mmCIF file of C-alpha atoms in Angstrom:
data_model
loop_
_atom_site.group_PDB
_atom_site.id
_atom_site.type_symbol
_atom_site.label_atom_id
_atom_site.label_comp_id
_atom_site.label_asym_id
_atom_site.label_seq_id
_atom_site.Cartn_x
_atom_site.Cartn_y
_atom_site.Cartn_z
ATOM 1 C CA UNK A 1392 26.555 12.176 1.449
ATOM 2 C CA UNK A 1393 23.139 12.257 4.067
ATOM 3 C CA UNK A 1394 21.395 12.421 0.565
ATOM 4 C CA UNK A 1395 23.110 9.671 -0.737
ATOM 5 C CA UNK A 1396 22.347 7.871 2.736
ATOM 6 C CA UNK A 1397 19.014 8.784 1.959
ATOM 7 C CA UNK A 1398 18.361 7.132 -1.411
ATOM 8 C CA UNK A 1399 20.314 3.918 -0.097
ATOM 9 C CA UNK A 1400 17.709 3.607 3.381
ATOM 10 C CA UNK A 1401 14.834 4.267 1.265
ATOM 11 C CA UNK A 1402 15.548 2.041 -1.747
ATOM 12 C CA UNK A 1403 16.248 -0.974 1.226
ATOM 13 C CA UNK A 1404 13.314 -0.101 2.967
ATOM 14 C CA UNK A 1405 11.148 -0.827 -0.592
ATOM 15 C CA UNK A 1406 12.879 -3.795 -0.714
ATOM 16 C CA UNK A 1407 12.490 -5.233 2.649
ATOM 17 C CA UNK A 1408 8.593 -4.312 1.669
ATOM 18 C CA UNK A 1409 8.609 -5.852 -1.660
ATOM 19 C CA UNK A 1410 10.128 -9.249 -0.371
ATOM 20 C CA UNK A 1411 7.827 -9.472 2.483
ATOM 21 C CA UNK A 1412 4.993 -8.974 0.743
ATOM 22 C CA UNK A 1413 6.289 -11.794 -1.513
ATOM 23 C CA UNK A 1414 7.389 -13.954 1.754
ATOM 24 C CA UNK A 1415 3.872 -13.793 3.133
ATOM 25 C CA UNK A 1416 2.436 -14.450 -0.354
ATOM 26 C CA UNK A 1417 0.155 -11.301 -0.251
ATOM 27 C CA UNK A 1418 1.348 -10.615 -3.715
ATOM 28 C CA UNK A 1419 -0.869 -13.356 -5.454
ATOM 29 C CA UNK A 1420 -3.912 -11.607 -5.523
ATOM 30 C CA UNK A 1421 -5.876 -15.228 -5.164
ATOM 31 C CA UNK A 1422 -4.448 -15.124 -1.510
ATOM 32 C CA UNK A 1423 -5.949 -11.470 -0.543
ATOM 33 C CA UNK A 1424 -9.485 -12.572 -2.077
ATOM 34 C CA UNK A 1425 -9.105 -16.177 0.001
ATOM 35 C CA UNK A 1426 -8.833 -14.111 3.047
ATOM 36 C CA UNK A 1427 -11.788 -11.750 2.177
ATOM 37 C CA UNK A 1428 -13.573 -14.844 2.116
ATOM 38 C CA UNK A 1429 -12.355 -16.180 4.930
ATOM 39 C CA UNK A 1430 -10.778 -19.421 3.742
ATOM 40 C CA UNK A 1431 -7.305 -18.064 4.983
ATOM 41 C CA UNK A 1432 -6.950 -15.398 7.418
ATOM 42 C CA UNK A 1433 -3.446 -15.251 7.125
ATOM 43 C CA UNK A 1434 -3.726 -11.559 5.828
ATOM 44 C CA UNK A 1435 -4.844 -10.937 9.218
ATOM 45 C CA UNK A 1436 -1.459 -12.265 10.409
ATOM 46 C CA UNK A 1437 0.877 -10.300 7.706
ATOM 47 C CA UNK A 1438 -1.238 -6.774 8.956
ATOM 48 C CA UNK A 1439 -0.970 -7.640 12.941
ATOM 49 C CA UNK A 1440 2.813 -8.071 12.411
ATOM 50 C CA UNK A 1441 3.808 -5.493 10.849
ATOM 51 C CA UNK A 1442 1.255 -2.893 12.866
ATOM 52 C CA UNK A 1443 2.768 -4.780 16.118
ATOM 53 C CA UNK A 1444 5.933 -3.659 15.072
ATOM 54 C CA UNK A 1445 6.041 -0.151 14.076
ATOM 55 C CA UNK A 1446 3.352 0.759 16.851
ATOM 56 C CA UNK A 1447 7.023 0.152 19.017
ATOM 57 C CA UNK A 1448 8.725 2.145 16.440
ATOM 58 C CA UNK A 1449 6.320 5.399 15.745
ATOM 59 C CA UNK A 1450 5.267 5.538 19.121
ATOM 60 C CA UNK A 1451 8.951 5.516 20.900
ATOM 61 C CA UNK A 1452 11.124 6.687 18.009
ATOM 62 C CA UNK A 1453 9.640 10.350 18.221
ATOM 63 C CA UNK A 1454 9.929 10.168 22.047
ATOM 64 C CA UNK A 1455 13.358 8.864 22.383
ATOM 65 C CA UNK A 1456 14.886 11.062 19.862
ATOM 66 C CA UNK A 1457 14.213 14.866 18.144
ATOM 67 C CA UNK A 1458 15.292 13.518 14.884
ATOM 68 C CA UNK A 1459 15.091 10.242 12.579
ATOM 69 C CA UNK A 1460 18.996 8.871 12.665
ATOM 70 C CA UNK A 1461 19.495 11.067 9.145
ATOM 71 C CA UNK A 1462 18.581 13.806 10.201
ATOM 72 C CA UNK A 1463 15.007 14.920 9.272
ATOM 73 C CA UNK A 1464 12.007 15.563 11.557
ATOM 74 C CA UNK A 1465 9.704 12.624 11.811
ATOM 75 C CA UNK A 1466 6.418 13.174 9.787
ATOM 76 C CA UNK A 1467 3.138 12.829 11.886
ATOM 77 C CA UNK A 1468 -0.148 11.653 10.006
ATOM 78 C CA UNK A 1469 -2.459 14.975 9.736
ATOM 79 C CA UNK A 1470 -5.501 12.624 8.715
ATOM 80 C CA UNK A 1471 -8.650 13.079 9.971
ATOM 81 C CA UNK A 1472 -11.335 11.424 8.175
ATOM 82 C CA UNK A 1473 -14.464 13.041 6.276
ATOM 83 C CA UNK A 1474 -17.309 11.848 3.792
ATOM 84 C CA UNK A 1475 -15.222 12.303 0.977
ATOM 85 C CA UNK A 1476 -12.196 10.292 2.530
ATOM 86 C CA UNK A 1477 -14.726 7.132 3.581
ATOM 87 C CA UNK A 1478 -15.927 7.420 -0.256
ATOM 88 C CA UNK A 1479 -12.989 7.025 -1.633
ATOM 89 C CA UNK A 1480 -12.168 3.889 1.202
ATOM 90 C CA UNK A 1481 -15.289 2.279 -0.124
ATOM 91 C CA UNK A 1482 -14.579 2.601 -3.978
ATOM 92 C CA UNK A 1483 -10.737 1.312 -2.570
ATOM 93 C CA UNK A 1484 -12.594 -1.551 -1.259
ATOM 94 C CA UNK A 1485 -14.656 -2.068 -4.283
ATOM 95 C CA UNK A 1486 -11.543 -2.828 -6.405
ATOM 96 C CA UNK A 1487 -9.517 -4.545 -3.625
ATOM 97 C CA UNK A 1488 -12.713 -7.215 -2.915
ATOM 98 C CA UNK A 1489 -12.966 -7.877 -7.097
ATOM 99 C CA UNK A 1490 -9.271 -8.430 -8.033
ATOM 100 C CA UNK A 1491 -7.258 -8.633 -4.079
ATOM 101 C CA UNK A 1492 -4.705 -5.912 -5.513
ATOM 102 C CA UNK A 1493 -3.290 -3.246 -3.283
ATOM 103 C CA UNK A 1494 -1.272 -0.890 -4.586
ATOM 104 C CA UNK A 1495 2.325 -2.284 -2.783
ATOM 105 C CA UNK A 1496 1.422 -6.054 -3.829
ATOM 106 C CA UNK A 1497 0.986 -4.833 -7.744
ATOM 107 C CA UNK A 1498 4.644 -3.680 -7.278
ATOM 108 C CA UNK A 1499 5.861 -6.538 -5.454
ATOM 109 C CA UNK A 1500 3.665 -8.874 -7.844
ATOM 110 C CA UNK A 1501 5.174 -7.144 -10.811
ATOM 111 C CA UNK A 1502 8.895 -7.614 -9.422
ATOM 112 C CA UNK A 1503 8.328 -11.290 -9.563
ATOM 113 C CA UNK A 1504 7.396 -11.821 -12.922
ATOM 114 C CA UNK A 1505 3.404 -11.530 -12.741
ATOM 115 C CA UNK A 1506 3.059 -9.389 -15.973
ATOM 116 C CA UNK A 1507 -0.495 -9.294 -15.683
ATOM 117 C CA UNK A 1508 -0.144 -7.038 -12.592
ATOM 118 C CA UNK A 1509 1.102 -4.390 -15.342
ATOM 119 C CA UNK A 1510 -3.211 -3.920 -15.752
ATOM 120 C CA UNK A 1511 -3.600 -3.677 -12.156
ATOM 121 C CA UNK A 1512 -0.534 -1.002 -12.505
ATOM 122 C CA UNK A 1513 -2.207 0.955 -14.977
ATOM 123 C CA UNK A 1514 -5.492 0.762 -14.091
ATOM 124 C CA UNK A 1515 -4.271 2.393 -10.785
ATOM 125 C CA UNK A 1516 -2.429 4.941 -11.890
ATOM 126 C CA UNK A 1517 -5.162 5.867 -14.487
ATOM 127 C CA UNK A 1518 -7.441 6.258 -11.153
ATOM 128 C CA UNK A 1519 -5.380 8.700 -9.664
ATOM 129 C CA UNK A 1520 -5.055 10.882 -12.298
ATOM 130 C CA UNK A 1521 -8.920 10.761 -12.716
ATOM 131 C CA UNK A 1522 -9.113 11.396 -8.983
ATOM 132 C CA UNK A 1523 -6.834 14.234 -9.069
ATOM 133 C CA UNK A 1524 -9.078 15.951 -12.047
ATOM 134 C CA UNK A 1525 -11.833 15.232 -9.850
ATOM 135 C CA UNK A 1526 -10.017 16.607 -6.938
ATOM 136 C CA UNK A 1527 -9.055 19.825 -8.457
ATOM 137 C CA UNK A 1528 -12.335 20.564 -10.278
ATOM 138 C CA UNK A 1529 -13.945 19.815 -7.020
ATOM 139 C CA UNK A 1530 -11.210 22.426 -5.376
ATOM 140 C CA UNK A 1531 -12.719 25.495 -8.100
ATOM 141 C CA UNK A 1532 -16.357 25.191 -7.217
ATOM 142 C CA UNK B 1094 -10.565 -24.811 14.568
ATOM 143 C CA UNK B 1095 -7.118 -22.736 14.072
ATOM 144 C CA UNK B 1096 -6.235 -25.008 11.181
ATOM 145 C CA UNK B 1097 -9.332 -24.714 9.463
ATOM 146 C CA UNK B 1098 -8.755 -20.854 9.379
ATOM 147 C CA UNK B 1099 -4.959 -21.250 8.439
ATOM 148 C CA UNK B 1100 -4.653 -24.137 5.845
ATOM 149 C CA UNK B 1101 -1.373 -22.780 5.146
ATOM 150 C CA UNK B 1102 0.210 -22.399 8.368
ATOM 151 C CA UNK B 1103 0.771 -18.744 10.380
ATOM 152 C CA UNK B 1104 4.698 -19.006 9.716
ATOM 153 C CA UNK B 1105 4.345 -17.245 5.975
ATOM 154 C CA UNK B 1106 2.314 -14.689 7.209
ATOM 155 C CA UNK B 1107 3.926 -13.785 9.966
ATOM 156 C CA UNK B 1108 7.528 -13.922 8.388
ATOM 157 C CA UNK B 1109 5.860 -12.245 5.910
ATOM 158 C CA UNK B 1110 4.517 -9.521 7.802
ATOM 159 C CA UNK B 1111 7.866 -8.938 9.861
ATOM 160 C CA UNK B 1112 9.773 -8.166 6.891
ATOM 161 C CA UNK B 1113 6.942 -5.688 5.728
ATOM 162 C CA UNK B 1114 6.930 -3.856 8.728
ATOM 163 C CA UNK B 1115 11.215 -3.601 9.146
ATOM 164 C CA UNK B 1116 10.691 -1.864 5.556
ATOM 165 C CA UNK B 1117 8.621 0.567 6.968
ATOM 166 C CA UNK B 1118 10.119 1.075 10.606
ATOM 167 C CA UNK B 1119 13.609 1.166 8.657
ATOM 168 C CA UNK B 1120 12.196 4.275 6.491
ATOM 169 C CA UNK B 1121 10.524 5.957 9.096
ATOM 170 C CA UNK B 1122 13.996 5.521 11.494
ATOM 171 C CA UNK B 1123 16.118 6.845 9.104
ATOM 172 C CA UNK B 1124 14.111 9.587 7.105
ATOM 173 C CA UNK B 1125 10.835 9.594 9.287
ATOM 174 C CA UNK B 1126 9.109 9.371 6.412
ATOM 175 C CA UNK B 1127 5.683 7.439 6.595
ATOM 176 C CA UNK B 1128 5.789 4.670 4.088
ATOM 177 C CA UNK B 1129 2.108 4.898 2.656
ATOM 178 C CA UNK B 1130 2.751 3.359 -1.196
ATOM 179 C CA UNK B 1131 -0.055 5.073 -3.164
ATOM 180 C CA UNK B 1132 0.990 8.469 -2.762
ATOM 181 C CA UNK B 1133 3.143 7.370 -5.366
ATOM 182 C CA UNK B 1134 0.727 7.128 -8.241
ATOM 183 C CA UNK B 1135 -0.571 10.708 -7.985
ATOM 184 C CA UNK B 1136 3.105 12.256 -7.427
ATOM 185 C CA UNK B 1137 4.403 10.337 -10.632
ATOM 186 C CA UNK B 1138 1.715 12.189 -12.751
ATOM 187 C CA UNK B 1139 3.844 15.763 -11.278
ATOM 188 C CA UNK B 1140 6.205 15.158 -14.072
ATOM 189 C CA UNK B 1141 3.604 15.095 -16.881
ATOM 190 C CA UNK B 1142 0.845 16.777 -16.065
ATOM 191 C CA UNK B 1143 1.240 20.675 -15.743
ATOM 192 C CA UNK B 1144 -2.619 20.677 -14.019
ATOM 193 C CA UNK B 1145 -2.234 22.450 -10.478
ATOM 194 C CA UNK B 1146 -3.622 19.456 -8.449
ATOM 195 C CA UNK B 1147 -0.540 17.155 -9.554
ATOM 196 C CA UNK B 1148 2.068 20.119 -9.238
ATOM 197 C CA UNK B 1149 0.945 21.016 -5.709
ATOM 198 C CA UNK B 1150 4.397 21.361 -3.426
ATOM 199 C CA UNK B 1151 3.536 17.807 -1.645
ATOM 200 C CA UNK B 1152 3.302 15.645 -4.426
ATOM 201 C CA UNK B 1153 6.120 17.472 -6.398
ATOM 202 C CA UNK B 1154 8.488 17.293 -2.957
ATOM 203 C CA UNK B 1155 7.600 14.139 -2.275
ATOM 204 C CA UNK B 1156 8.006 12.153 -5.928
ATOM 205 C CA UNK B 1157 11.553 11.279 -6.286
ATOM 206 C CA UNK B 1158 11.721 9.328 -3.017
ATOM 207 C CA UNK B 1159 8.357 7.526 -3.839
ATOM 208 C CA UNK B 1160 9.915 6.776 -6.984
ATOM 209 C CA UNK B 1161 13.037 4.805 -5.046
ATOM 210 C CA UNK B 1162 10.688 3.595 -2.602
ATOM 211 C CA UNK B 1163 8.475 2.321 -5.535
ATOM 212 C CA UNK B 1164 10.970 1.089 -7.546
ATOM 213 C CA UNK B 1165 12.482 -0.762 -4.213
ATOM 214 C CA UNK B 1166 9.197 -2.912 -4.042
ATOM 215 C CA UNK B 1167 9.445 -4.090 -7.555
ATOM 216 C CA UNK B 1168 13.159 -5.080 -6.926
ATOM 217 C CA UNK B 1169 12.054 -6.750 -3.285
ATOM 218 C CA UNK B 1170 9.807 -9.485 -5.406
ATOM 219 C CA UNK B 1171 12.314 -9.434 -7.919
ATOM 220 C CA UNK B 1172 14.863 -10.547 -5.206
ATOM 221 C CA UNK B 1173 12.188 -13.069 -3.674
ATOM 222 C CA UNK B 1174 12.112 -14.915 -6.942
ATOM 223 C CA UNK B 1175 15.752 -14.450 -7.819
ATOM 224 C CA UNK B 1176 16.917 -16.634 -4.392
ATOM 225 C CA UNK B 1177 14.362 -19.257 -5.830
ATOM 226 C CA UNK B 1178 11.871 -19.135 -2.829
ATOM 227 C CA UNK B 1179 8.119 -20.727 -2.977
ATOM 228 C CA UNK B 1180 6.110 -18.567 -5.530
ATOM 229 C CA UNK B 1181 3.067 -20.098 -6.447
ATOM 230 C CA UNK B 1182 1.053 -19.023 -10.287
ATOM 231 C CA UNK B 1183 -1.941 -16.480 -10.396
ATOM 232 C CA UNK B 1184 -3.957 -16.136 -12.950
ATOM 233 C CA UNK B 1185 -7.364 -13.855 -12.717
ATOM 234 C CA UNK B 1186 -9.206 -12.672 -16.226
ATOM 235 C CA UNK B 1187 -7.708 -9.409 -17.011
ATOM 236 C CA UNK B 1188 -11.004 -7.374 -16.823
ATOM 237 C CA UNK B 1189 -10.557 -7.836 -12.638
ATOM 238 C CA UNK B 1190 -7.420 -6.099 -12.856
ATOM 239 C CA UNK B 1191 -8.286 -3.315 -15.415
ATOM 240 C CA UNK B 1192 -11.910 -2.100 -13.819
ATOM 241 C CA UNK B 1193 -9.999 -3.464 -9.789
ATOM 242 C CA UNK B 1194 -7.013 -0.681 -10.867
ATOM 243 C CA UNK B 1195 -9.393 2.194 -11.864
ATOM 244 C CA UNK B 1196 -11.318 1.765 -8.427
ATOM 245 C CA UNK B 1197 -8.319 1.179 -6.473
ATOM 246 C CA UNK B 1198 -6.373 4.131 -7.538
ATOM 247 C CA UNK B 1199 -9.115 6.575 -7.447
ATOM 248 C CA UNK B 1200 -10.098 5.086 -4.014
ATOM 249 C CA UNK B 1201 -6.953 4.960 -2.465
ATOM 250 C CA UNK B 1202 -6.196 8.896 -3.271
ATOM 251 C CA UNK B 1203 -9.737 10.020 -2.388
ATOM 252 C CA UNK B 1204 -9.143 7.783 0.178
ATOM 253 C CA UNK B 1205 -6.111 9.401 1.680
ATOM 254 C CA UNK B 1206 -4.019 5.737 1.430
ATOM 255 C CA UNK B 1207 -4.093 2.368 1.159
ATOM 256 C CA UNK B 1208 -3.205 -0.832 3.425
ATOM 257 C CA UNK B 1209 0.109 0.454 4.113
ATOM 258 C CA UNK B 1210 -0.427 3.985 4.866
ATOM 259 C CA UNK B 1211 -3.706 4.178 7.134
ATOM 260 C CA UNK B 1212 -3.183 0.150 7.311
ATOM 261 C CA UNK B 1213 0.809 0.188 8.585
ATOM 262 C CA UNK B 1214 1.832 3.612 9.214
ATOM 263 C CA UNK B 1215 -1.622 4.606 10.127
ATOM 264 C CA UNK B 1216 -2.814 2.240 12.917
ATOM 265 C CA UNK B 1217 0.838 2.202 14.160
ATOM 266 C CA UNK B 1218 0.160 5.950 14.615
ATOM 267 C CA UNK B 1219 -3.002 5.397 16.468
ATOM 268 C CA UNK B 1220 -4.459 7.375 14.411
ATOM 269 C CA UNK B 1221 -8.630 7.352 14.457
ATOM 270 C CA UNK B 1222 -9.203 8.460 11.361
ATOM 271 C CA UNK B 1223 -6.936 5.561 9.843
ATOM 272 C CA UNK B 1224 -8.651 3.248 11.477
ATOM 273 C CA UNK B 1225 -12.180 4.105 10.332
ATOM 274 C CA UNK B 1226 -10.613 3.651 6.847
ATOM 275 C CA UNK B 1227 -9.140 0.625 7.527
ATOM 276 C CA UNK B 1228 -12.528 -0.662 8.584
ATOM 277 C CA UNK B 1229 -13.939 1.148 5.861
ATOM 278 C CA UNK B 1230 -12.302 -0.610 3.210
ATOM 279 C CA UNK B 1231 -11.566 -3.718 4.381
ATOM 280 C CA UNK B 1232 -15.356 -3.913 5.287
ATOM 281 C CA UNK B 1233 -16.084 -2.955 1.640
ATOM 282 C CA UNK B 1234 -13.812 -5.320 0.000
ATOM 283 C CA UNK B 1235 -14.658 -8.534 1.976
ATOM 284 C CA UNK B 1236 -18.831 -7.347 1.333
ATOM 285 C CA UNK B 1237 -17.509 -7.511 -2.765
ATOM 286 C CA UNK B 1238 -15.100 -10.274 -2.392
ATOM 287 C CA UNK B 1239 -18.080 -12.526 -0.705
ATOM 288 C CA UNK B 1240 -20.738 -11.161 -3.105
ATOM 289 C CA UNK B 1241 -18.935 -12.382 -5.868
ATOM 290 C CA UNK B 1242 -17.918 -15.563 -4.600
ATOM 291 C CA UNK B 1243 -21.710 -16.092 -4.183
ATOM 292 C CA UNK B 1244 -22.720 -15.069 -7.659
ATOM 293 C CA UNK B 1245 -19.989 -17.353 -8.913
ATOM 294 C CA UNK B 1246 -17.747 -14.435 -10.664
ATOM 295 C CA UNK B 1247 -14.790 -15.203 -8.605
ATOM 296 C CA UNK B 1248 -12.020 -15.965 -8.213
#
């Protein structure tokens, strides 16, 4: 049954995602890279909301309560940042700045008919499995 | 001055952005799970690749509720569309996407995350390290994004 619950919170939390990145129109890629240029800096206005939200919720949730409501401890972020980390930001922002895909928008994009996004899609799953053979050859030496 | 930096209102974006974050702040409520997305695309490869990097315990533990949360996003735009809301056309050469995917899933792994894990979950965690990312990428994309514009390969 909490499993069940599970499934059901997490499925509605994708799709609360997926429509507001639709809403705020962050899933036409022409909108991210109007932004970047600064002819729109609406994107500014989609990240401040929904930071100025859950900086309420993941800084009081943990303090209010031991648990989340279903049960499980609440995950902390164990990121600290290194050379290898700000690399891989840059080469992020490399792709972002040429086609204004993120990874959530090329779902979102995809979910409203954009077929094209299906390139985006692969192409981004065809990094990460480069960067994990990079990863784990790196992880032998 | 503000209108000549929105030219499409805040309301969208801020709407927008509301929605986004109830997505996350409703995951992290009720599994305190932090909803980075592009964890995703290295834990899908944990079904068909036997390599040790993609069957480490995180990415194999983690894989079938990145797959709901995943396959929630698609079905969030597919709602969007399906109530018959504003959705205006794209159209960028396919090359962008192709070479833009390569660099963006590499990055975002090497990376640690994307916008919505160092950008939402991150920052919302005060997290420094996030933050340098944040400016780290966002930095990098809108030095490319401009670049381009000015050599005349965009959009």
């Amino acid at each position: 049954m909490k499993q069940r619950l599970n499934q059901i919170a997490t499925l509605a939390s994708g799709i609360l995602f997926g429509f507001g990145l639709a809403w705020s129109t962050m899933i036409r890629p022409e909108s991210v890279l109007a932004f970047l240029n600064f002819r729109d800096l609406g994107l500014l206005l989609v990240l401040g909301s929904a930071v100025g939200l859950n900086l309420f919720v993941f800084q009081l949730a943990p303090r209010l309560r031991q648990r989340a409501l279903l049960g499980d401890t609440f995950q902390q972020r164990p990121f600290t940042a290194n050379p290898q980390a700000l690399a891989g930001g840059v080469l992020f922002g490399l792709g972002w700045g040429l086609c204004g895909v993120c990874p959530g928008p090329a779902l979102a994009g995809l979910g409203t008919g954009n077929g094209d996004l299906l390139i985006a899609l692969a192409g981004i799953l065809a990094g990460a499995w480069l960067q994990g053979l990079w990863a784990g050859r790196a992880a032998r030496n | 001055m503000l209108a000549s930096y929105f030219p499409n209102g805040l309301a969208p974006y801020l709407i927008g952005g509301l929605f986004i974050g109830s997505g996350v702040a409703l995951l992290f409520l009720c599994t305190g799970r932090q909803g980075g997305v592009s964890t995703f695309f290295s834990a899908a490869w944990s079904w068909f690749s036997r390599r040790p990097f993609f069957q480490q315990a995180s990415l194999r533990e983690g894989r079938q509720w990145r797959l709901l949360y995943a396959l929630g996003l698609v079905l969030g735009g597919t709602l969007y569309a399906g109530l018959g809301l504003p959705l205006a056309a794209s159209q960028l050469p396919a090359w962008k996407f192709a070479v833009g995917g390569l660099l963006i899933g590499f990055g975002a792994r090497q990376g640690g995350g994307c916008t919505s894990g160092h950008g939402i979950c991150g920052l919302a965690s005060l997290s420094p390290g996030s933050l340098l990312m944040v400016l780290t990428f966002l930095g990098t994309a809108i030095i490319t994004a401009q670049t381009l514009s000015y050599l005349g390969v965009a959009p």
